Structure formats: structure tokens, C-alpha cells
Short mmCIF file of C-alpha atoms in Angstrom, two decimals:
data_model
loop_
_atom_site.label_atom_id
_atom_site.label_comp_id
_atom_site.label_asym_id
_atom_site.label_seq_id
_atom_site.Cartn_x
_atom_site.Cartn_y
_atom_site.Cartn_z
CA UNK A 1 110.68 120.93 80.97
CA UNK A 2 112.84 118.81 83.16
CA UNK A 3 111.34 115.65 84.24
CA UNK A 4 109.46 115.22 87.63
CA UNK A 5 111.68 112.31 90.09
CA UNK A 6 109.72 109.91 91.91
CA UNK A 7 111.33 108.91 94.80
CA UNK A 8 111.11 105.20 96.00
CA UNK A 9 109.50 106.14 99.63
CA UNK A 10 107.16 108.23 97.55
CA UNK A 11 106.23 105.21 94.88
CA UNK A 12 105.77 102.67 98.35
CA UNK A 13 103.62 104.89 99.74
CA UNK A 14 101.25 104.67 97.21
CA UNK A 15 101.70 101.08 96.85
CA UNK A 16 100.63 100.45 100.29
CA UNK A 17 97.53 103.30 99.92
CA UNK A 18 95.80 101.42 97.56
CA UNK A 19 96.29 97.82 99.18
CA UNK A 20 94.76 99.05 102.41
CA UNK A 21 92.24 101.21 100.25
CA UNK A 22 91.00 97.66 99.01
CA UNK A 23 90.11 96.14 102.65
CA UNK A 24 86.93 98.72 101.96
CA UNK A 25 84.53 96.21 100.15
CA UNK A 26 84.93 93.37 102.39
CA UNK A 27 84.69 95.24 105.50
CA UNK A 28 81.29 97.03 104.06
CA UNK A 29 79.77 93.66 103.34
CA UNK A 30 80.32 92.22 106.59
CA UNK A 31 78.65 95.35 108.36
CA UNK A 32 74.87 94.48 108.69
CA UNK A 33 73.46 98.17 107.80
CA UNK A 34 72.63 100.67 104.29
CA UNK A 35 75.62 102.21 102.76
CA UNK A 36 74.69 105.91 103.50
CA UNK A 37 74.83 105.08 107.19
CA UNK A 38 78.26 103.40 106.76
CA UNK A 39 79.82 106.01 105.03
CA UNK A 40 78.98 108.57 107.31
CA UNK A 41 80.40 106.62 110.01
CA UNK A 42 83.52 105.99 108.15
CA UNK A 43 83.70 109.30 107.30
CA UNK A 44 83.60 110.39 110.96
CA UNK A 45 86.16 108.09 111.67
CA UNK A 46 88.41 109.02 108.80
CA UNK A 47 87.64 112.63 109.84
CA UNK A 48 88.50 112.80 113.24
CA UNK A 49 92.10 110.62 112.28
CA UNK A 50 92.91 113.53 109.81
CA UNK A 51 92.06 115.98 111.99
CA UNK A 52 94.27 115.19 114.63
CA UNK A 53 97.05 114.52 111.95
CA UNK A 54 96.71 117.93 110.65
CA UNK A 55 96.64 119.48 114.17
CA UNK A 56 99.70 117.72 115.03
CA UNK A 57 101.38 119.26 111.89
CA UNK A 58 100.07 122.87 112.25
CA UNK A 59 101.74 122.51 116.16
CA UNK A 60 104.96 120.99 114.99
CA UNK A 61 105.41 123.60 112.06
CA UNK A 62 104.05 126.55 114.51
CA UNK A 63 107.51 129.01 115.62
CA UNK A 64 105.23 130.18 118.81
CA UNK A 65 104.16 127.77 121.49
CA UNK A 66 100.26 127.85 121.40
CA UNK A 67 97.51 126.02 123.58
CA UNK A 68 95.88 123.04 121.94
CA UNK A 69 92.92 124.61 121.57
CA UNK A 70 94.24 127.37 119.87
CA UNK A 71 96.18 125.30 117.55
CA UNK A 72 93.03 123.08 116.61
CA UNK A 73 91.31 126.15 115.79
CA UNK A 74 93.80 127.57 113.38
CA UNK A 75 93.61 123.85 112.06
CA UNK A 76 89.74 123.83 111.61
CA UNK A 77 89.54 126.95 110.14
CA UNK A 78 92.38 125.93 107.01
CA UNK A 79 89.46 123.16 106.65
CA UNK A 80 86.84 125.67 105.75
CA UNK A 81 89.63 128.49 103.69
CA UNK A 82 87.94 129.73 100.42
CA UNK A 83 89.72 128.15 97.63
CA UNK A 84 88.42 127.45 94.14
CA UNK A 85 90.06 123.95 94.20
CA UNK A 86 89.48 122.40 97.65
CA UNK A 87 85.96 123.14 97.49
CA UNK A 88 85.62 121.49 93.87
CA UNK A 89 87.93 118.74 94.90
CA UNK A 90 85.78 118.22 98.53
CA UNK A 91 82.38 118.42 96.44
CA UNK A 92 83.33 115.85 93.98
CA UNK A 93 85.07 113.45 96.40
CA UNK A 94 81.38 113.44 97.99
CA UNK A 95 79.56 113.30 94.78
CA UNK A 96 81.75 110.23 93.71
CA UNK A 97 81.45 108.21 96.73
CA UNK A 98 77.60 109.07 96.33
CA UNK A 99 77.08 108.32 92.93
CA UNK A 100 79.17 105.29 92.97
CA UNK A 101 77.23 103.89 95.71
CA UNK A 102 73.66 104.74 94.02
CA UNK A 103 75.41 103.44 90.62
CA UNK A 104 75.95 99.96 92.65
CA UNK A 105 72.35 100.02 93.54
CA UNK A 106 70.75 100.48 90.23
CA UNK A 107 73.59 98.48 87.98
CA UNK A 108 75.51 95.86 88.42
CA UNK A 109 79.11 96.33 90.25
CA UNK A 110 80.64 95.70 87.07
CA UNK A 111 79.41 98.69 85.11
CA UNK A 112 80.47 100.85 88.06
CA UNK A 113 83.48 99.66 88.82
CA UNK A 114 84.61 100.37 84.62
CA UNK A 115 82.89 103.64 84.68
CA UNK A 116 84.16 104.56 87.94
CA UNK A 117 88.32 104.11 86.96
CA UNK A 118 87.52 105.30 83.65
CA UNK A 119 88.17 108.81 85.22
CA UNK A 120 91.52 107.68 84.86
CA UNK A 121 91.35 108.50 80.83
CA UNK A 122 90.56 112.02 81.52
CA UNK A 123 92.87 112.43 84.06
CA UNK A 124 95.86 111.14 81.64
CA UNK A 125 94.24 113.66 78.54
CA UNK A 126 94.07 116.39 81.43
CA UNK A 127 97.03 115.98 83.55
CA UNK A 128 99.55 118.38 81.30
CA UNK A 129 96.92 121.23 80.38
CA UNK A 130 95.61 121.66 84.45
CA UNK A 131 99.01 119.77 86.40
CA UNK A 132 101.80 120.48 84.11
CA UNK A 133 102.81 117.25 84.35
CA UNK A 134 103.74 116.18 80.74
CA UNK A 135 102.84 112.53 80.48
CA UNK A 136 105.70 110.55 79.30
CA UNK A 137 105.62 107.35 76.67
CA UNK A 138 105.49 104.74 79.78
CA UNK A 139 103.14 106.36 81.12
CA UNK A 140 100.41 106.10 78.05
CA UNK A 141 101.95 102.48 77.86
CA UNK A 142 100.80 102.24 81.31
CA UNK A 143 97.55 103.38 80.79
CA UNK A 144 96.44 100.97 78.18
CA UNK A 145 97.48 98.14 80.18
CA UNK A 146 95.66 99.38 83.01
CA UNK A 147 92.71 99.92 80.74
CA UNK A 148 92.54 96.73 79.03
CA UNK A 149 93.25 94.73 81.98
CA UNK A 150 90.51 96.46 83.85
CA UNK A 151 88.02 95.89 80.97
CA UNK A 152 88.53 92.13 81.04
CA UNK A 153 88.35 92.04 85.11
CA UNK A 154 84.58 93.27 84.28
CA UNK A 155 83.94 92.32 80.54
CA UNK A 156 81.19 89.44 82.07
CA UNK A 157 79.45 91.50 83.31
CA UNK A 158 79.68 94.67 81.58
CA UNK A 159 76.21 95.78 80.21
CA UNK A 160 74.29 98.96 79.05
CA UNK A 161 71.09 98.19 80.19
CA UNK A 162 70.40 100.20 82.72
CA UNK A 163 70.66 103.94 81.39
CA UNK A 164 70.20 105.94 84.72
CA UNK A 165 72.92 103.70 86.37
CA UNK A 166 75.34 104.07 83.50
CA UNK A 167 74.67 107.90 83.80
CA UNK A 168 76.02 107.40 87.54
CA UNK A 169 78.87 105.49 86.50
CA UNK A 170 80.11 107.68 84.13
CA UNK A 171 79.80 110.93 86.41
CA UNK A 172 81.43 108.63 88.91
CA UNK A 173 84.48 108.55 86.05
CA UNK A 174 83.90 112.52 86.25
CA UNK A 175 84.04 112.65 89.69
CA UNK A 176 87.12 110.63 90.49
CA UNK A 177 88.63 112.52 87.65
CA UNK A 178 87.35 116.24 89.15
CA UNK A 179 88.21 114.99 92.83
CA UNK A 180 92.10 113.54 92.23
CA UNK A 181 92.97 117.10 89.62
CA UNK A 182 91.91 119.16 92.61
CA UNK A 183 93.73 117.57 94.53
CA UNK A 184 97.30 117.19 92.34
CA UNK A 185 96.41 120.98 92.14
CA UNK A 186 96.06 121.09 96.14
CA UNK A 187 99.34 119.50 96.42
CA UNK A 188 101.67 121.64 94.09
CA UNK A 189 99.92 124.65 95.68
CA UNK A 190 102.67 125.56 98.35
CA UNK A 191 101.14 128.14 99.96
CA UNK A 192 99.00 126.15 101.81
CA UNK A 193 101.22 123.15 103.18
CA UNK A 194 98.69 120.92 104.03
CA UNK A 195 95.90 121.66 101.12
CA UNK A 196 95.51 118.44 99.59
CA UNK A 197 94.74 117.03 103.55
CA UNK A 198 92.48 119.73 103.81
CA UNK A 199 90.43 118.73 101.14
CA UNK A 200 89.84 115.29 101.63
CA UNK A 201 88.83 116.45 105.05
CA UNK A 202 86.46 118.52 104.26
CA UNK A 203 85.25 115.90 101.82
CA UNK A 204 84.81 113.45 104.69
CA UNK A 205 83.32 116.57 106.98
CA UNK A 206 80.29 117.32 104.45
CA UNK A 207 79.74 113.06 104.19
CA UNK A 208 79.44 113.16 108.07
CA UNK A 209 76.93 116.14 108.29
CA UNK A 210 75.21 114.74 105.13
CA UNK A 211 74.87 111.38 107.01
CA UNK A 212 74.31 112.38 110.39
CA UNK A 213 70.68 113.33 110.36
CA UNK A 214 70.06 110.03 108.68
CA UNK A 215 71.80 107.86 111.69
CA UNK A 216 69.68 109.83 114.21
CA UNK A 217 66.23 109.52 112.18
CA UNK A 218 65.99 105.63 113.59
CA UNK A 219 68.24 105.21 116.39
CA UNK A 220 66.56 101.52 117.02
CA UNK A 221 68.01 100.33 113.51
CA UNK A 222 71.69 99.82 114.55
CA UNK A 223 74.13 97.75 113.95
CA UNK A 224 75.37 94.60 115.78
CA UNK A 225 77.74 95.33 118.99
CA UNK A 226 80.25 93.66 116.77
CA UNK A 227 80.02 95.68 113.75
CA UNK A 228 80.93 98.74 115.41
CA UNK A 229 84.50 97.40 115.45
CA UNK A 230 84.35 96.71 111.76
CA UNK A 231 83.08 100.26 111.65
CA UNK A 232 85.98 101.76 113.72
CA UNK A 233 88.11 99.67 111.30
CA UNK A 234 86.76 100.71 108.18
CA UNK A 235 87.29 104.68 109.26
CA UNK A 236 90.60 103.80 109.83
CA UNK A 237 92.37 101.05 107.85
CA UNK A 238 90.53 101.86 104.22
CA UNK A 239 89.61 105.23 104.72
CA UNK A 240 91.16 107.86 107.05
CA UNK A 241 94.46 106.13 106.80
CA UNK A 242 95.36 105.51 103.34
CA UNK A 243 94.34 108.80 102.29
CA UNK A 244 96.60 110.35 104.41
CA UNK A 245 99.47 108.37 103.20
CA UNK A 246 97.87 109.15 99.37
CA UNK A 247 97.45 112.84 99.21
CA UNK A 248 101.37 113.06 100.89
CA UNK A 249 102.46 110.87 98.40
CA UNK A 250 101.38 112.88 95.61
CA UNK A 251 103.41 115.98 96.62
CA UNK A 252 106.66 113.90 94.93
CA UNK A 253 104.76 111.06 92.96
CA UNK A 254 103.08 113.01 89.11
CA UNK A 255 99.25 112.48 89.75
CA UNK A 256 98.77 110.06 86.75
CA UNK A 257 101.66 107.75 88.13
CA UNK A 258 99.92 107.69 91.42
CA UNK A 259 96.55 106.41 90.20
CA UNK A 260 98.09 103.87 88.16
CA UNK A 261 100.67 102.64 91.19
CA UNK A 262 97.03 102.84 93.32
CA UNK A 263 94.75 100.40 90.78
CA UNK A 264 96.29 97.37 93.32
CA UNK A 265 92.67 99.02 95.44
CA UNK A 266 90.38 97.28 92.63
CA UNK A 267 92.16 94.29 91.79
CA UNK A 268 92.91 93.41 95.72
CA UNK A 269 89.17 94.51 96.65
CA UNK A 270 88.19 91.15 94.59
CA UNK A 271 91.28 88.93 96.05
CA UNK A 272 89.99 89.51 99.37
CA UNK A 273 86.35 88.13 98.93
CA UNK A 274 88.00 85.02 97.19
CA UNK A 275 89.99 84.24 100.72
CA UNK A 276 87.55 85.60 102.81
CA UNK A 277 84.06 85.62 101.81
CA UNK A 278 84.58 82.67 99.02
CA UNK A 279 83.43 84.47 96.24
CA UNK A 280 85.22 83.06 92.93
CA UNK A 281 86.03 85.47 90.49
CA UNK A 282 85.97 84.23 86.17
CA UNK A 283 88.49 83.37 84.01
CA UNK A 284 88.69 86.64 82.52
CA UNK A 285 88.74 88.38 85.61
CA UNK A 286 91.38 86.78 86.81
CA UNK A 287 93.78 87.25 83.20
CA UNK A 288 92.27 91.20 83.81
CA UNK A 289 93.73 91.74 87.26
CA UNK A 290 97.14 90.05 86.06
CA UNK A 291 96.86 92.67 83.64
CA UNK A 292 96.68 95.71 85.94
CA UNK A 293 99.24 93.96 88.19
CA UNK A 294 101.29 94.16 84.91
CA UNK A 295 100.41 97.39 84.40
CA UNK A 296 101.34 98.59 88.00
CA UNK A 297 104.85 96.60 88.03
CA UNK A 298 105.73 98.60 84.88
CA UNK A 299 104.65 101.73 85.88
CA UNK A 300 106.48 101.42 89.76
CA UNK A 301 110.10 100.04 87.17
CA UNK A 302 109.57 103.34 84.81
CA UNK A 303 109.29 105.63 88.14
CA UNK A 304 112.26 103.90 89.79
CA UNK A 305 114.00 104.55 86.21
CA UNK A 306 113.50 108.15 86.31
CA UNK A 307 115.01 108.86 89.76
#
């Protein structure tokens, strides 16, 4: 089987997805409300920016002028088109965001961050037999860099202790794993030229309706005036946006490459708390994320190699 290029464009794109995926934490801390509320907001946010994206491309790809309205129903109903793998792939992208967010609450972040991008493991061991997409030796090379460097980042405080809360991290591992095969699958699938889109917004669709009756249950327990811009921001900039860049990205860049080139999101999400929120990471944190930035740099050279 010939080997899979990975254009540069393709390789920056993903680059820059998981830097602005890692704005997420900070902006969450500095809203003043419970996470389920947030992410539904977000996920309205993100929803409506994909939406109009993938309107815009259904009317720029259609041969017969249509009205708008037309168009954005043709678009809407792609959303909801029975398919074995966007409905997995929307599921679990809900399920993970969920269980990493009760994980958070019942362990400490460090458990779930190491369970969470463990999914990465299975998605390497998985990636041939569901993707096609043989695995080559830089990219194993990759992976154990990425692995160790992420265990030191949360070896202080990694712990076992809490059994339901390890449960959630490790079917948050599943979950990321489940969501990003569905959508590698989504975006080989060339029938349907906008599938992997599709999926991640249907995934932030079923977050909005899940959260929506919970937002209107108080409406006296709102946030600040000022929050709703961090709210509008964290729809957009760490949310709606990067995962559009992401799920085009992987229609040239091999799924596995992408979630290594993407681990800058983890690594970053504790860089910005240092400049902004003066939170000091350890020792050992700090010789982990050098690690994964190691990791990332080799795996962006051994992509540029192969084109």
C-alpha cells in the first residue's frame, strides 16, 4: 500500500486546531457558572458557526441556484442522515465531553486528563484494522514520546483512588478513541462531502438540546453581563472554530498523525493559566510538556518527510 502524503497546509491546520482548542480551560474558569450550562452554550455557539459553514458549502457546491431557505434545509437534513458512523461518532463526542467533565468532578484533573488522551493508544492499535491507515515506524516513535511525556505532565498527581472517577476517565479514553475513528471514517467516506462536519454538528446539536432544559430550569442563576462575551468566545475560538479547521484537516492528514500534531491542546491548556491565571505548573510537568512538544516537532518533520 502506497503511503498516505501529508501536505504542509494540511499539517498547519492541525497545528493551529489544537492551539486554539487549548484557550478552552482558561476561558471555562473565568466564566462564573456549572459546566453543563457552559457547554451547552458553547455548543450552541459552535453549532450555529458550523451550520452556517456547511450551508455556505452545500450553496457553493449546488449546480442549481436555490433560495436560502431551501439550501439550509437540504443542509439540516445531511445533519440528521442515517449513518452507522456519524451517529456513533456524534454519541461519543457527547459522552466524552460528559464523562470527562463528571470525571473532573469526582477525580482530580490529573487522572482525567491521562485517561482522557489515553484514547490515543487505541486509536494507534486501531487505526490500520478500521482506517487503513498502516501506522508507520515514526509514527509508534511518536506515540511513546507523546505517551511518556504526557505521563510525567500528570505523574504528581496521578492516583487510583477514586474508582468511579477512574471508570470515567477511562471511558473518556474510549470515547475520544470511538468519537475521532468515526470521524477518520466520516472523512474518507466520499459520498457524503461534508460527513465528518456533520458529525461534530450533530454532536454539538444533541449537547445543546441536552443542555437547554437545564439553562431554562433557573433563569435567575445567570451569568455576569461580562461572561456572556467569554461565552460567545468560547463557542467560537475553542470550540466551533477549531473543529472546523480539524475535521478538514483530516481528509489529507492519517488520523493518528493528526492527534499527535493536535496534543499542543493539553500542553498549551496549562501554559495559559501560568501567564494568565498564575497557576505554576511542577518540575515534572514542565520536562512532560517538553516532551510532547518533542513528540509533536518529530511527528510534523516525519509528515513533511513523506510529502
Amino acid at each position: 500500500m502506497s503511503e498516505q502524503k501529508t501536505p504542509t497546509r494540511a499539517t498547519v491546520s492541525v497545528l493551529v486546531a489544537g492551539v486554539l482548542w487549548s484557550f478552552s480551560g482558561v476561558l471555562i474558569k473565568a466564566v462564573h457558572w456549572d459546566f453543563m450550562r457552559i457547554a451547552g452554550v458553547r455548543s450552541m455557539v459552535a453549532a450555529a458557526i458550523q451550520f452556517s459553514f456547511l450551508v455556505w458549502l452545500f450553496r457553493r457546491r449546488s449546480s442549481q441556484r436555490q433560495s436560502f431557505f431551501s439550501t439550509a434545509g437540504g443542509a439540516f437534513a445531511s445533519v440528521f442522515a442515517p449513518s452507522k458512523p456519524h451517529w456513533l461518532g456524534a454519541i461519543a463526542f457527547v459522552l466524552n465531553m460528559l464523562a470527562l467533565a463528571w470525571a473532573f468532578r469526582l477525580t482530580n484533573a490529573t487522572n482525567a486528563v491521562f485517561l482522557h488522551y489515553s484514547g490515543i493508544v487505541l486509536v494507534a492499535l486501531l487505526s490500520y484494522r478500521v482506517l487503513k491507515q498502516p501506522l508507520k515506524r515514526s509514527d509508534w516513535n511518536a506515540l511513546a514520546l507523546a505517551t511518556f511525556g504526557i505521563f510525567l505532565f500528570c505523574v504528581d498527581g496521578f492516583q487510583l483512588n477514586a474508582p468511579l472517577g477512574t471508570a470515567l476517565g477511562v471511558s473518556c479514553g474510549l470515547t475520544l478513541a470511538t468519537t475521532q475513528l468515526c470521524l477518520g471514517l466520516r472523512a474518507r467516506d466520499k459520498s457524503g462531502e461534508n460527513g465528518a462536519l456533520e458529525t461534530i454538528l450533530l454532536g454539538n446539536l444533541i449537547t445543546s438540546v441536552i443542555a437547554l432544559p437545564l439553562i431554562l430550569s433557573d433563569p435567575t442563576n445567570l451569568p455576569p453581563s461580562r461572561d456572556w462575551w467569554l461565552l460567545l468566545a468560547l463557542g467560537i475560538f475553542p470550540w466551533g472554530l477549531p473543529d472546523l479547521i480539524y475535521v478538514f484537516a483530516i481528509e489529507k492528514v492519517p488520523l493518528f498523525r493528526a492527534l499527535i500534531l493536535g496534543l499542543s491542546d493539553p500542553i498549551l491548556t496549562a501554559v495559559w493559566p501560568l501567564l494568565f491565571l498564575h497557576e505554576y505548573p511542577t518540575p515534572l510537568a514542565i520536562v512532560g510538556s517538553a516532551i510532547v512538544l518533542w513528540a509533536i516537532i518529530y511527528q510534523a518533520n516525519a509528515a513533511r518527510k513523506l510529502e
